[in-house]
C-alpha cells in the first residue's frame, strides 16, 4: 500500500478534485429516469474518493513529512496554480468524504428522487469542497468557493416546496453578498502586494510599507468578513438555521461541512499571513476572532435552548461548534489549536448525524397521529381510589400498552440521539469531552502542564473556560428536553419506518466518533503535528515557493549535458582522443608478437 501510494504521489492530490468533476460530467449525459445508475455511480465515485483521501492522509502523516505541493500546470509559484497537502488538509478531506458518503447512502432510501440533478450537484459540491481545502492560491479559492456555492443553491432547493424556496432565496442573497466581499478583499490584497499565492502573500506582508499598512488591514477585514459569513459568526449567521433546517436531511448533513470551510480558511490564512512573523501585522484580528467566536458560542447555545424542532437544534449546534472553533483559533496557541483540531471532526460528524436522525424522527411522528394525548385526566391508568384500573393496560387486541417492549428501530434512533447529545454537549466519555478537555487544559496551562506556573489565563481565557462549560450545559438541557419529548413522554409506541440505508449512515458517523475516542492518543498526536505546522508558516512558504517545475525532456537532456559529471566525462574522452604533447603515444603490438621475438 505504501509503495503504491508513493508511486502515485503527488499526482494523487488531483483525485479529490478531478474524480467528482468527471463523475458529474458523466452523469449529465444520463437521463433523469436512470436514477439507479446515477446513484450507483455517485456512491462508487464517493467511495473511491474516500479511499484516495485515506491514502493521502497516510502520505501526509509520514514521519519527517511536513507537506506536499503539486503544480498542475508545471509553472513555479506564484505564477502557476499550486495545490498543497498537509496534515490539516488531509484531515478536512477525510471528514468531508466520510460525511458525504454517509449523506449519499442516506439519500438512497428516498430523498435522491425528490428532484432533478441531485447526483451531479452532489459531486460538484464535493469538487468545490475538496478544491477549497487543497488550493494554495486565493483566486483559485474563490473559484472553488463559487463551484461549491452554485451546487449548494441547487441542493438546498432539492425537494421543492415553499419553505425551501423562501430559505433558498435568503441563502443565495447572503452568499452572493459574501462572494462580492471576497472579490473586493482579494482585489485590494492584489493591489497592495502584487500576488495572490498564499505563500507569496505571507512573504510579502511583512514588507508592506507603513503607509499601506492600514489599507492592508482593511483588505484583510473585508476578506475575513466574507469567510466569517460562511463560518456563521454572530451576527452574520441569521441565514443558517432557516436554510439548513429547510433542506432535505442528506443535504443538511452535507451542509454541516460548509461552516467548517469558513473556519478552515480563517485558520489557514490567519496563521499564515498574520502569524507572529508578520512584522507590524502580527496577530492582526485576534481579539475580533476571540470575541466573535465567544458571542457565536453564546448565541448557538441559547438558540438550542429555545428550539423545539430537531432540525433547528442541529442548525444551532453547527453554530455552537463553529463559534468554539473560531474563538479557540484567535488565541494563536499551538496546543489550543491541536485541541480544536481534535474537536472539529467529532462535532462535525455529530451535527451531520443529528440532521439525519431528525429526518427519521420527524417522519416517525408525522406517521403516528393515532395516539392522541390525554386531555383532562392526570393519571388515566388510575381509578378514583388511585389504584390501577383493571383492563386499562390492554389495547383492542388484549396486548399490553404500558410495559410493552420498545421497538428495535425506535431503540436505535433513541440511542443514536443519546450519543449525539453526549458528543455535542461535551460529556464523557466520547470525543466531544476529550476535545473540550484538551482546550480547557490548554487555556488553564498555556505553556503546557508543569511549565505554566504564574501564567494567567486572562479575561479571554477565563471567559472561554466559562463558555466551554456553560454552553455544554445549555446544549445538554436542550437536547435532553428534546429527547424526553420525542422518545420518552410520547404515548405512541409504534416502530419508526427505518430502512437499512438510513440506519447504516447514522451508525457509521457515530462509530467514527467512537473511533476518535478510542484512538484519542494517536489522533491528538496527529493534530499536534498539524498545529505545530500551522504555527510555523516558514515551512509552508519554503515548500510552496521552493518547488521547481519538472523540466521538459529537451531541457532535462540539456541540464544533464551541462552538469559537472557530464563535463568531466567529456574531458576524459577528449584526453583519450588527443594525447598530451611531448609524450609519445603507446605502441600497440599484435597479440601474437611479444617484445624481443622475431616477426
Coordinates of C-alpha atoms in Angstrom, one line a residue:
X1 CA 0.0 0.0 0.0
X2 CA 2.8 2.4 0.9
X3 CA 4.8 1.6 -2.2
X4 CA 1.7 2.1 -4.3
X5 CA 0.9 5.4 -2.7
X6 CA 4.5 6.6 -3.2
X7 CA 4.3 5.6 -6.9
X8 CA 1.1 7.6 -7.4
X9 CA 2.0 10.7 -5.4
X10 CA 1.9 13.6 -5.9
X11 CA -0.4 13.1 -8.8
X12 CA -3.0 11.5 -6.4
X13 CA -3.6 15.0 -5.0
X14 CA -5.7 15.8 -8.1
X15 CA -8.1 12.9 -7.5
X16 CA -10.4 14.6 -4.9
X17 CA -11.0 17.4 -7.4
X18 CA -10.9 15.6 -10.8
X19 CA -12.9 12.5 -9.7
X20 CA -16.1 14.3 -8.7
X21 CA -15.8 16.7 -11.7
X22 CA -15.6 13.8 -14.2
X23 CA -18.4 11.9 -12.4
X24 CA -20.7 14.9 -12.5
X25 CA -19.9 15.5 -16.2
X26 CA -20.6 11.8 -17.0
X27 CA -24.0 11.9 -15.1
X28 CA -25.1 14.9 -17.0
X29 CA -25.3 12.7 -20.1
X30 CA -27.7 10.3 -18.4
X31 CA -31.5 10.9 -18.4
X32 CA -33.3 11.5 -15.2
X33 CA -35.0 8.2 -15.5
X34 CA -31.7 6.5 -14.9
X35 CA -31.8 7.3 -11.1
X36 CA -30.4 3.9 -10.0
X37 CA -27.5 4.1 -12.4
X38 CA -26.7 7.7 -11.2
X39 CA -27.0 6.6 -7.6
X40 CA -24.6 3.7 -8.2
X41 CA -22.1 6.0 -10.0
X42 CA -22.4 8.6 -7.2
X43 CA -21.7 6.1 -4.4
X44 CA -18.9 4.4 -6.3
X45 CA -17.2 7.7 -7.0
X46 CA -17.6 9.0 -3.5
X47 CA -16.3 5.7 -2.0
X48 CA -13.3 5.7 -4.4
X49 CA -12.6 9.3 -3.3
X50 CA -12.7 8.2 0.3
X51 CA -10.1 5.5 -0.4
X52 CA -7.9 8.1 -2.1
X53 CA -8.3 10.5 0.8
X54 CA -7.2 7.8 3.3
X55 CA -4.1 7.2 1.2
X56 CA -3.4 11.0 1.2
X57 CA -3.8 11.0 4.9
X58 CA -1.3 8.3 5.3
X59 CA 1.1 10.1 3.0
X60 CA 0.7 13.4 4.9
X61 CA 1.3 11.7 8.2
X62 CA 4.6 10.1 7.2
X63 CA 7.5 10.7 9.6
X64 CA 9.5 13.7 8.6
X65 CA 6.9 14.8 6.0
X66 CA 5.5 18.3 6.6
X67 CA 3.6 18.9 3.4
X68 CA 3.5 18.1 -0.3
X69 CA 3.0 20.5 -3.2
X70 CA 1.7 19.8 -6.7
X71 CA 1.7 22.1 -9.7
X72 CA -0.9 21.0 -12.3
X73 CA 0.4 23.5 -14.9
X74 CA 4.1 22.9 -14.1
X75 CA 4.6 26.6 -13.6
X76 CA 6.5 27.7 -10.5
X77 CA 4.7 29.6 -7.7
X78 CA 3.5 32.3 -7.6
X79 CA 2.8 32.3 -11.3
X80 CA 1.0 28.9 -11.6
X81 CA -1.7 27.0 -9.8
X82 CA -0.4 25.2 -6.8
X83 CA -2.1 22.5 -4.7
X84 CA -0.8 22.0 -1.1
X85 CA -1.4 18.9 1.1
X86 CA -0.5 18.9 4.8
X87 CA -2.0 17.2 7.8
X88 CA -4.8 19.8 8.2
X89 CA -5.8 19.5 4.6
X90 CA -5.8 15.7 4.7
X91 CA -8.0 15.8 7.9
X92 CA -10.5 18.1 6.3
X93 CA -10.7 16.0 3.2
X94 CA -11.3 12.8 5.3
X95 CA -14.1 14.4 7.3
X96 CA -15.6 15.7 4.0
X97 CA -15.7 12.4 2.3
X98 CA -17.0 10.5 5.4
X99 CA -19.9 12.9 5.8
X100 CA -20.6 12.9 2.0
X101 CA -20.7 9.1 1.7
X102 CA -23.0 8.8 4.8
X103 CA -25.3 11.5 3.4
X104 CA -25.4 9.9 0.0
X105 CA -26.2 6.4 1.3
X106 CA -29.0 8.0 3.5
X107 CA -30.4 9.7 0.4
X108 CA -30.7 6.4 -1.4
X109 CA -33.7 5.5 0.8
X110 CA -35.9 8.2 -0.6
X111 CA -34.5 11.7 -1.0
X112 CA -32.4 11.4 -4.1
X113 CA -35.6 11.0 -6.2
X114 CA -37.2 14.2 -4.8
X115 CA -35.8 16.4 -7.6
X116 CA -33.7 16.6 -10.7
X117 CA -29.9 16.7 -11.0
X118 CA -29.3 15.7 -7.4
X119 CA -26.4 13.5 -8.1
X120 CA -24.4 15.9 -10.4
X121 CA -24.9 18.7 -7.9
X122 CA -23.7 16.4 -5.1
X123 CA -20.5 15.7 -7.0
X124 CA -19.9 19.3 -7.9
X125 CA -20.3 20.2 -4.2
X126 CA -17.6 17.6 -3.3
X127 CA -15.4 19.1 -6.0
X128 CA -15.8 22.6 -4.6
X129 CA -15.1 21.5 -1.0
X130 CA -12.0 19.4 -2.0
X131 CA -10.6 22.2 -4.1
X132 CA -11.1 24.8 -1.3
X133 CA -9.1 22.6 1.1
X134 CA -6.3 21.8 -1.4
X135 CA -5.7 25.1 -3.1
X136 CA -2.8 27.3 -2.2
X137 CA -4.0 30.4 -4.1
X138 CA -6.7 32.9 -3.2
X139 CA -8.1 33.3 -6.7
X140 CA -8.4 29.6 -7.1
X141 CA -10.0 29.5 -3.6
X142 CA -12.6 31.9 -5.0
X143 CA -13.2 29.7 -8.0
X144 CA -13.8 26.6 -5.8
X145 CA -16.0 28.6 -3.4
X146 CA -18.2 29.6 -6.3
X147 CA -18.4 26.0 -7.6
X148 CA -19.3 24.9 -4.0
X149 CA -21.9 27.6 -3.6
X150 CA -23.5 27.1 -7.0
X151 CA -24.0 23.5 -6.3
X152 CA -25.4 24.2 -2.8
X153 CA -28.0 26.5 -4.3
X154 CA -29.5 23.7 -6.3
X155 CA -29.1 21.2 -3.4
X156 CA -30.9 23.5 -1.0
X157 CA -33.9 23.7 -3.4
X158 CA -33.9 20.0 -3.9
X159 CA -37.3 18.6 -3.0
X160 CA -39.0 22.0 -3.8
X161 CA -41.7 23.4 -1.5
X162 CA -42.5 27.0 -0.4
X163 CA -40.3 26.8 2.7
X164 CA -37.2 25.6 0.8
X165 CA -37.7 28.2 -1.9
X166 CA -38.0 31.0 0.6
X167 CA -35.0 29.9 2.6
X168 CA -33.1 29.3 -0.6
X169 CA -33.6 32.9 -1.8
X170 CA -32.3 34.2 1.5
X171 CA -29.3 31.8 1.4
X172 CA -28.5 32.8 -2.2
X173 CA -28.7 36.5 -1.4
X174 CA -26.4 36.3 1.6
X175 CA -23.8 34.2 -0.2
X176 CA -23.8 36.5 -3.2
X177 CA -23.0 39.3 -0.8
X178 CA -20.2 37.2 0.7
X179 CA -18.8 36.5 -2.7
X180 CA -18.8 40.2 -3.5
X181 CA -16.9 40.9 -0.4
X182 CA -14.5 38.1 -1.3
X183 CA -13.7 39.7 -4.6
X184 CA -13.3 43.1 -3.1
X185 CA -10.9 41.8 -0.5
X186 CA -8.9 39.8 -3.0
X187 CA -8.6 42.8 -5.3
X188 CA -7.3 45.0 -2.6
X189 CA -4.8 42.5 -1.5
X190 CA -3.5 42.0 -5.0
X191 CA -3.2 45.8 -5.5
X192 CA -1.1 46.1 -2.3
X193 CA 1.1 43.0 -2.5
X194 CA 1.0 42.1 -6.3
X195 CA 0.3 38.4 -5.6
X196 CA -2.5 36.1 -4.6
X197 CA -0.4 33.0 -3.8
X198 CA -0.8 32.3 -0.1
X199 CA 2.9 31.5 0.5
X200 CA 3.9 34.6 -1.5
X201 CA 1.4 36.7 0.4
X202 CA 3.0 35.5 3.7
X203 CA 6.4 36.6 2.4
X204 CA 5.1 40.0 1.1
X205 CA 3.0 41.2 4.1
X206 CA 5.9 41.9 6.4
X207 CA 7.5 44.0 3.6
X208 CA 4.4 46.2 3.1
X209 CA 5.1 49.9 3.6
X210 CA 3.8 51.6 6.7
X211 CA 1.7 54.0 4.6
X212 CA -0.1 51.0 3.1
X213 CA -0.4 49.0 6.3
X214 CA -3.9 50.4 7.1
X215 CA -5.2 49.6 3.6
X216 CA -3.8 46.0 4.0
X217 CA -5.7 45.6 7.3
X218 CA -8.8 46.9 5.7
X219 CA -8.4 44.4 2.8
X220 CA -7.9 41.6 5.4
X221 CA -11.0 42.7 7.3
X222 CA -13.2 42.7 4.1
X223 CA -11.8 39.3 3.1
X224 CA -12.3 38.0 6.7
X225 CA -15.9 39.2 6.7
X226 CA -16.7 37.0 3.7
X227 CA -15.2 34.0 5.4
X228 CA -16.9 34.7 8.7
X229 CA -20.2 34.8 7.0
X230 CA -19.5 31.2 5.8
X231 CA -18.3 30.3 9.3
X232 CA -21.6 31.5 10.7
X233 CA -20.2 34.1 13.1
X234 CA -22.7 36.2 15.1
X235 CA -24.5 38.4 13.9
X236 CA -23.9 37.2 10.4
X237 CA -25.4 33.8 10.9
X238 CA -29.2 34.6 10.8
X239 CA -29.5 32.7 7.5
X240 CA -28.1 29.4 8.6
X241 CA -30.8 27.8 10.8
X242 CA -33.7 28.6 8.4
X243 CA -31.7 27.4 5.4
X244 CA -30.2 24.3 6.9
X245 CA -33.4 23.2 8.5
X246 CA -35.4 23.7 5.3
X247 CA -33.0 21.5 3.3
X248 CA -33.5 17.7 3.0
X249 CA -31.8 15.6 5.5
X250 CA -28.8 14.4 3.4
X251 CA -28.3 18.0 2.1
X252 CA -28.4 19.3 5.7
X253 CA -25.8 16.8 6.8
X254 CA -23.6 17.8 3.8
X255 CA -24.1 21.5 4.7
X256 CA -22.7 20.8 8.2
X257 CA -19.3 20.9 6.3
X258 CA -20.0 24.3 4.8
X259 CA -19.4 26.2 8.0
X260 CA -16.2 24.3 8.5
X261 CA -14.9 25.6 5.2
X262 CA -15.1 29.1 6.5
X263 CA -13.4 28.0 9.8
X264 CA -10.6 26.2 7.8
X265 CA -9.9 29.2 5.6
X266 CA -9.7 31.6 8.5
X267 CA -7.4 29.2 10.4
X268 CA -5.2 28.7 7.4
X269 CA -4.9 32.3 6.3
X270 CA -4.7 33.8 9.8
X271 CA -1.8 31.5 11.0
X272 CA -0.1 32.0 7.6
X273 CA -0.5 35.7 6.8
X274 CA -0.7 37.2 10.3
X275 CA 1.5 35.0 12.4
X276 CA 4.0 36.2 14.9
X277 CA 6.4 36.6 12.0
X278 CA 4.2 39.1 10.1
X279 CA 6.0 42.2 11.4
X280 CA 3.7 45.1 12.1
X281 CA 0.7 43.0 11.2
X282 CA 1.5 40.1 13.6
X283 CA -1.7 38.6 15.2
X284 CA -3.9 41.1 13.4
X285 CA -7.6 40.5 14.2
X286 CA -7.0 38.0 17.1
X287 CA -9.2 39.9 19.5
X288 CA -12.0 40.1 16.9
X289 CA -11.8 36.3 16.4
X290 CA -12.0 35.6 20.1
X291 CA -14.9 38.0 20.9
X292 CA -16.8 37.0 17.7
X293 CA -16.3 33.3 18.4
X294 CA -17.5 33.7 22.1
X295 CA -20.6 35.6 21.0
X296 CA -21.3 32.9 18.5
X297 CA -21.0 30.2 21.1
X298 CA -23.5 32.0 23.4
X299 CA -25.9 32.6 20.5
X300 CA -25.7 29.0 19.4
X301 CA -26.3 27.6 22.9
X302 CA -29.2 30.0 23.6
X303 CA -30.7 29.1 20.2
X304 CA -30.6 25.4 21.1
X305 CA -32.3 26.1 24.3
X306 CA -35.1 28.0 22.6
X307 CA -35.6 25.4 19.7
X308 CA -38.4 22.9 19.5
X309 CA -37.6 21.2 16.2
X310 CA -34.8 18.8 15.9
X311 CA -33.6 20.4 12.6
X312 CA -33.3 23.8 14.4
X313 CA -31.4 22.1 17.2
X314 CA -29.0 20.7 14.6
X315 CA -28.6 24.1 13.0
X316 CA -27.8 25.9 16.2
X317 CA -25.4 23.0 17.2
X318 CA -23.5 23.8 14.0
X319 CA -23.3 27.4 15.0
X320 CA -22.1 26.5 18.5
X321 CA -19.4 24.2 17.1
X322 CA -18.3 26.9 14.6
X323 CA -18.1 29.6 17.4
X324 CA -16.0 27.3 19.6
X325 CA -13.5 26.7 16.8
X326 CA -13.3 30.5 15.9
X327 CA -12.7 31.6 19.5
X328 CA -10.0 28.9 20.0
X329 CA -8.3 30.0 16.8
X330 CA -8.0 33.6 17.9
X331 CA -5.7 32.7 20.9
X332 CA -2.9 31.7 18.5
X333 CA -1.5 28.9 20.7
X334 CA -0.4 25.7 19.1
X335 CA -1.6 23.5 21.9
X336 CA -5.0 25.1 21.8
X337 CA -5.1 24.7 18.0
X338 CA -4.3 21.0 18.5
X339 CA -7.3 20.7 20.8
X340 CA -9.7 22.4 18.4
X341 CA -8.5 20.3 15.5
X342 CA -9.4 17.2 17.6
X343 CA -12.8 18.7 18.4
X344 CA -13.5 19.7 14.8
X345 CA -14.2 16.2 13.2
X346 CA -16.2 14.9 16.1
X347 CA -18.5 17.9 16.3
X348 CA -19.0 17.9 12.5
X349 CA -19.9 14.2 12.4
X350 CA -22.3 14.6 15.4
X351 CA -24.1 17.5 13.8
X352 CA -24.4 15.6 10.5
X353 CA -25.8 12.6 12.3
X354 CA -28.3 14.8 14.1
X355 CA -29.6 16.1 10.8
X356 CA -30.2 12.5 9.6
X357 CA -31.8 11.5 12.9
X358 CA -34.1 14.5 12.8
X359 CA -35.5 13.3 9.4
X360 CA -36.3 9.9 10.8
X361 CA -37.9 11.2 13.9
X362 CA -40.0 13.8 12.1
X363 CA -41.3 11.2 9.7
X364 CA -41.9 8.8 12.6
X365 CA -44.0 11.4 14.5
X366 CA -45.8 12.5 11.4
X367 CA -46.9 8.9 10.7
X368 CA -48.1 8.2 14.2
X369 CA -51.1 10.5 14.6
X370 CA -53.3 7.8 16.0
X371 CA -52.0 8.3 19.6
X372 CA -53.8 11.3 21.0
X373 CA -52.7 12.9 24.2
X374 CA -54.9 12.5 27.3
X375 CA -56.9 15.7 27.9
X376 CA -58.1 16.2 31.5
X377 CA -57.1 13.0 33.3
X378 CA -53.8 13.5 35.0
X379 CA -53.3 9.8 35.7
X380 CA -55.6 7.9 33.2
X381 CA -54.4 4.5 34.3
X382 CA -55.6 5.0 37.9
X383 CA -59.2 5.0 39.2
X384 CA -60.8 7.3 41.8
X385 CA -59.0 5.5 44.6
X386 CA -55.7 5.9 42.8
X387 CA -55.5 2.2 42.2
X388 CA -54.7 0.7 38.8
X389 CA -57.8 0.2 36.6
X390 CA -58.5 -3.3 35.5
X391 CA -58.1 -3.9 31.8
X392 CA -56.9 -0.3 31.1
X393 CA -53.4 -1.5 30.2
X394 CA -54.7 -3.5 27.3
X395 CA -55.4 -2.4 23.8
X396 CA -58.1 -3.7 21.4
X397 CA -56.0 -6.8 20.8
X398 CA -55.7 -7.5 24.5
X399 CA -51.9 -6.6 24.4
X400 CA -50.1 -4.5 26.9
X401 CA -50.0 -0.8 26.4
X402 CA -47.7 0.1 29.3
X403 CA -44.7 -2.1 29.6
X404 CA -44.7 -3.2 26.0
X405 CA -41.2 -4.0 24.6
X406 CA -39.7 -1.0 22.8
X407 CA -39.3 -1.5 19.1
X408 CA -35.8 -2.1 17.9
X409 CA -35.8 0.7 15.3
X410 CA -37.0 3.2 17.9
X411 CA -34.4 2.0 20.3
X412 CA -31.7 2.5 17.7
X413 CA -32.9 6.0 16.9
X414 CA -33.1 6.9 20.6
X415 CA -29.6 5.6 21.4
X416 CA -28.2 7.4 18.4
X417 CA -29.8 10.6 19.6
X418 CA -28.3 9.9 23.1
X419 CA -24.8 9.6 21.6
X420 CA -25.3 12.8 19.6
X421 CA -26.3 14.5 22.9
X422 CA -23.1 13.4 24.6
X423 CA -20.9 14.5 21.7
X424 CA -22.5 17.9 21.2
X425 CA -22.7 18.8 24.9
X426 CA -19.2 17.5 25.5
X427 CA -20.0 14.9 28.2
X428 CA -17.7 12.0 28.9
X429 CA -16.6 9.5 27.6
X430 CA -16.8 10.4 23.9
X431 CA -14.7 12.6 21.7
X432 CA -16.6 15.8 22.4
X433 CA -15.5 15.6 26.0
X434 CA -11.9 14.8 25.0
X435 CA -11.7 17.8 22.7
X436 CA -13.2 20.2 25.2
X437 CA -11.0 18.9 28.0
X438 CA -7.9 19.4 25.8
X439 CA -8.9 23.0 25.1
X440 CA -9.7 23.7 28.8
X441 CA -6.3 22.2 29.8
X442 CA -4.5 24.5 27.4
X443 CA -6.5 27.6 28.5
X444 CA -5.5 27.0 32.1
X445 CA -1.9 25.9 31.2
X446 CA -0.9 27.9 28.2
X447 CA 2.7 26.7 28.2
X448 CA 1.8 23.1 29.0
X449 CA 1.3 21.1 32.1
X450 CA 4.1 21.8 34.7
X451 CA 5.5 24.8 32.8
X452 CA 2.8 27.4 33.2
X453 CA 3.3 28.4 36.9
X454 CA 2.5 32.1 37.3
X455 CA 1.0 32.4 33.8
X456 CA -2.6 33.8 34.0
X457 CA -5.3 32.9 31.5
X458 CA -6.5 36.5 31.4
X459 CA -10.1 37.7 30.8
X460 CA -10.3 36.0 27.4
X461 CA -9.1 32.7 28.8
X462 CA -11.4 32.6 31.8
X463 CA -14.4 33.7 29.6
X464 CA -13.6 30.9 27.2
X465 CA -13.4 28.4 30.0
X466 CA -16.8 29.5 31.3
X467 CA -18.4 29.4 27.9
X468 CA -17.0 25.9 27.1
X469 CA -18.7 24.6 30.3
X470 CA -21.8 26.8 30.2
X471 CA -22.7 26.2 26.5
X472 CA -22.2 22.5 27.0
X473 CA -24.7 22.6 29.9
X474 CA -27.3 24.6 27.9
X475 CA -26.8 22.2 24.9
X476 CA -27.3 19.2 27.3
X477 CA -30.6 20.8 28.7
X478 CA -31.9 21.4 25.2
X479 CA -31.1 18.0 23.8
X480 CA -32.3 16.2 26.9
X481 CA -35.6 18.0 26.7
X482 CA -36.0 17.1 23.0
X483 CA -35.1 13.5 23.8
X484 CA -37.8 13.3 26.5
X485 CA -40.4 14.9 24.2
X486 CA -39.7 12.6 21.3
X487 CA -38.6 9.3 22.8
X488 CA -39.9 9.1 26.4
X489 CA -43.0 11.1 27.0
X490 CA -44.8 10.3 23.7
X491 CA -47.7 8.0 24.2
X492 CA -47.1 6.3 20.8
X493 CA -45.1 3.0 20.9
X494 CA -45.1 2.1 17.2
X495 CA -41.9 1.4 15.4
X496 CA -40.5 4.1 13.1
X497 CA -40.0 3.2 9.4
X498 CA -36.3 2.9 9.4
X499 CA -34.6 1.4 6.3
X500 CA -31.2 -0.1 6.3
X501 CA -29.9 2.7 4.0
X502 CA -30.9 5.1 6.7
X503 CA -29.6 3.3 9.8
X504 CA -26.2 2.5 8.3
X505 CA -25.0 6.1 7.7
X506 CA -26.1 7.2 11.2
X507 CA -24.3 4.2 12.8
X508 CA -21.2 4.9 10.7
X509 CA -21.0 8.5 11.6
X510 CA -21.3 7.8 15.3
X511 CA -18.9 4.9 15.2
X512 CA -16.3 7.2 13.7
X513 CA -16.8 9.4 16.7
X514 CA -16.3 6.4 19.0
X515 CA -13.1 5.6 17.0
X516 CA -11.9 9.1 17.6
X517 CA -12.4 8.4 21.4
X518 CA -10.7 5.0 21.3
X519 CA -7.7 6.3 19.3
X520 CA -7.6 9.7 21.1
X521 CA -3.9 9.4 21.8
X522 CA -3.0 8.8 18.1
X523 CA -5.4 11.5 16.9
X524 CA -4.1 14.1 19.4
X525 CA -0.6 13.3 18.3
X526 CA -1.6 13.9 14.7
X527 CA -3.4 17.2 15.5
X528 CA -0.5 18.4 17.5
X529 CA 1.8 17.9 14.5
X530 CA -0.8 19.7 12.3
X531 CA -1.0 22.6 14.8
X532 CA 2.8 22.9 15.0
X533 CA 3.0 23.1 11.2
X534 CA 0.3 25.7 11.1
X535 CA 2.1 27.9 13.6
X536 CA 5.4 27.5 11.6
X537 CA 4.5 29.4 8.4
X538 CA 8.1 29.5 7.2
X539 CA 7.8 25.8 6.4
X540 CA 4.7 26.4 4.2
X541 CA 6.4 29.3 2.4
X542 CA 9.6 27.4 1.7
X543 CA 7.9 24.3 0.5
X544 CA 5.5 26.1 -1.9
X545 CA 7.9 28.7 -3.2
X546 CA 10.9 26.4 -3.4
X547 CA 9.4 23.7 -5.6
X548 CA 10.9 23.9 -9.1
X549 CA 8.9 22.8 -12.1
X550 CA 9.7 19.5 -13.8
X551 CA 11.9 20.2 -16.8
X552 CA 10.8 19.1 -20.3
X553 CA 12.7 16.2 -21.9
X554 CA 14.9 18.5 -24.0
X555 CA 15.6 20.8 -21.0
X556 CA 16.4 17.7 -18.9
X557 CA 18.8 16.5 -21.6
X558 CA 20.4 19.9 -21.8
X559 CA 20.7 20.1 -18.0
X560 CA 22.3 16.7 -17.8
X561 CA 24.8 17.6 -20.6
X562 CA 25.6 20.8 -18.6
X563 CA 26.1 19.0 -15.3
X564 CA 29.7 18.7 -13.7
X565 CA 29.6 14.9 -14.3
X566 CA 28.9 15.4 -18.0
X567 CA 31.8 17.9 -18.3
X568 CA 34.2 15.5 -16.5
X569 CA 33.1 12.7 -18.8
X570 CA 33.6 14.8 -21.9
X571 CA 37.1 15.9 -20.7
X572 CA 38.1 12.3 -20.1
X573 CA 37.0 11.3 -23.5
X574 CA 38.9 14.2 -25.1
X575 CA 42.1 13.3 -23.2
X576 CA 41.9 9.8 -24.6
X577 CA 41.3 11.1 -28.1
X578 CA 44.2 13.7 -28.0
X579 CA 47.4 12.7 -26.3
X580 CA 49.4 15.3 -24.3
X581 CA 52.2 17.0 -26.4
X582 CA 55.7 15.7 -25.6
X583 CA 54.6 12.2 -24.6
X584 CA 54.7 9.6 -27.2
X585 CA 51.6 7.6 -27.8
X586 CA 51.9 3.9 -26.7
X587 CA 52.7 1.4 -29.4
X588 CA 50.1 -1.3 -29.7
X589 CA 51.6 -4.7 -30.7
X590 CA 49.8 -7.6 -32.2
X591 CA 48.7 -10.2 -29.7
X592 CA 50.8 -12.9 -31.3
X593 CA 54.0 -10.9 -31.2
X594 CA 55.9 -10.4 -27.9
X595 CA 58.8 -8.0 -27.3
X596 CA 62.2 -9.4 -28.4
X597 CA 60.6 -12.1 -30.5
X598 CA 61.1 -12.4 -34.3
X599 CA 58.3 -11.3 -36.5

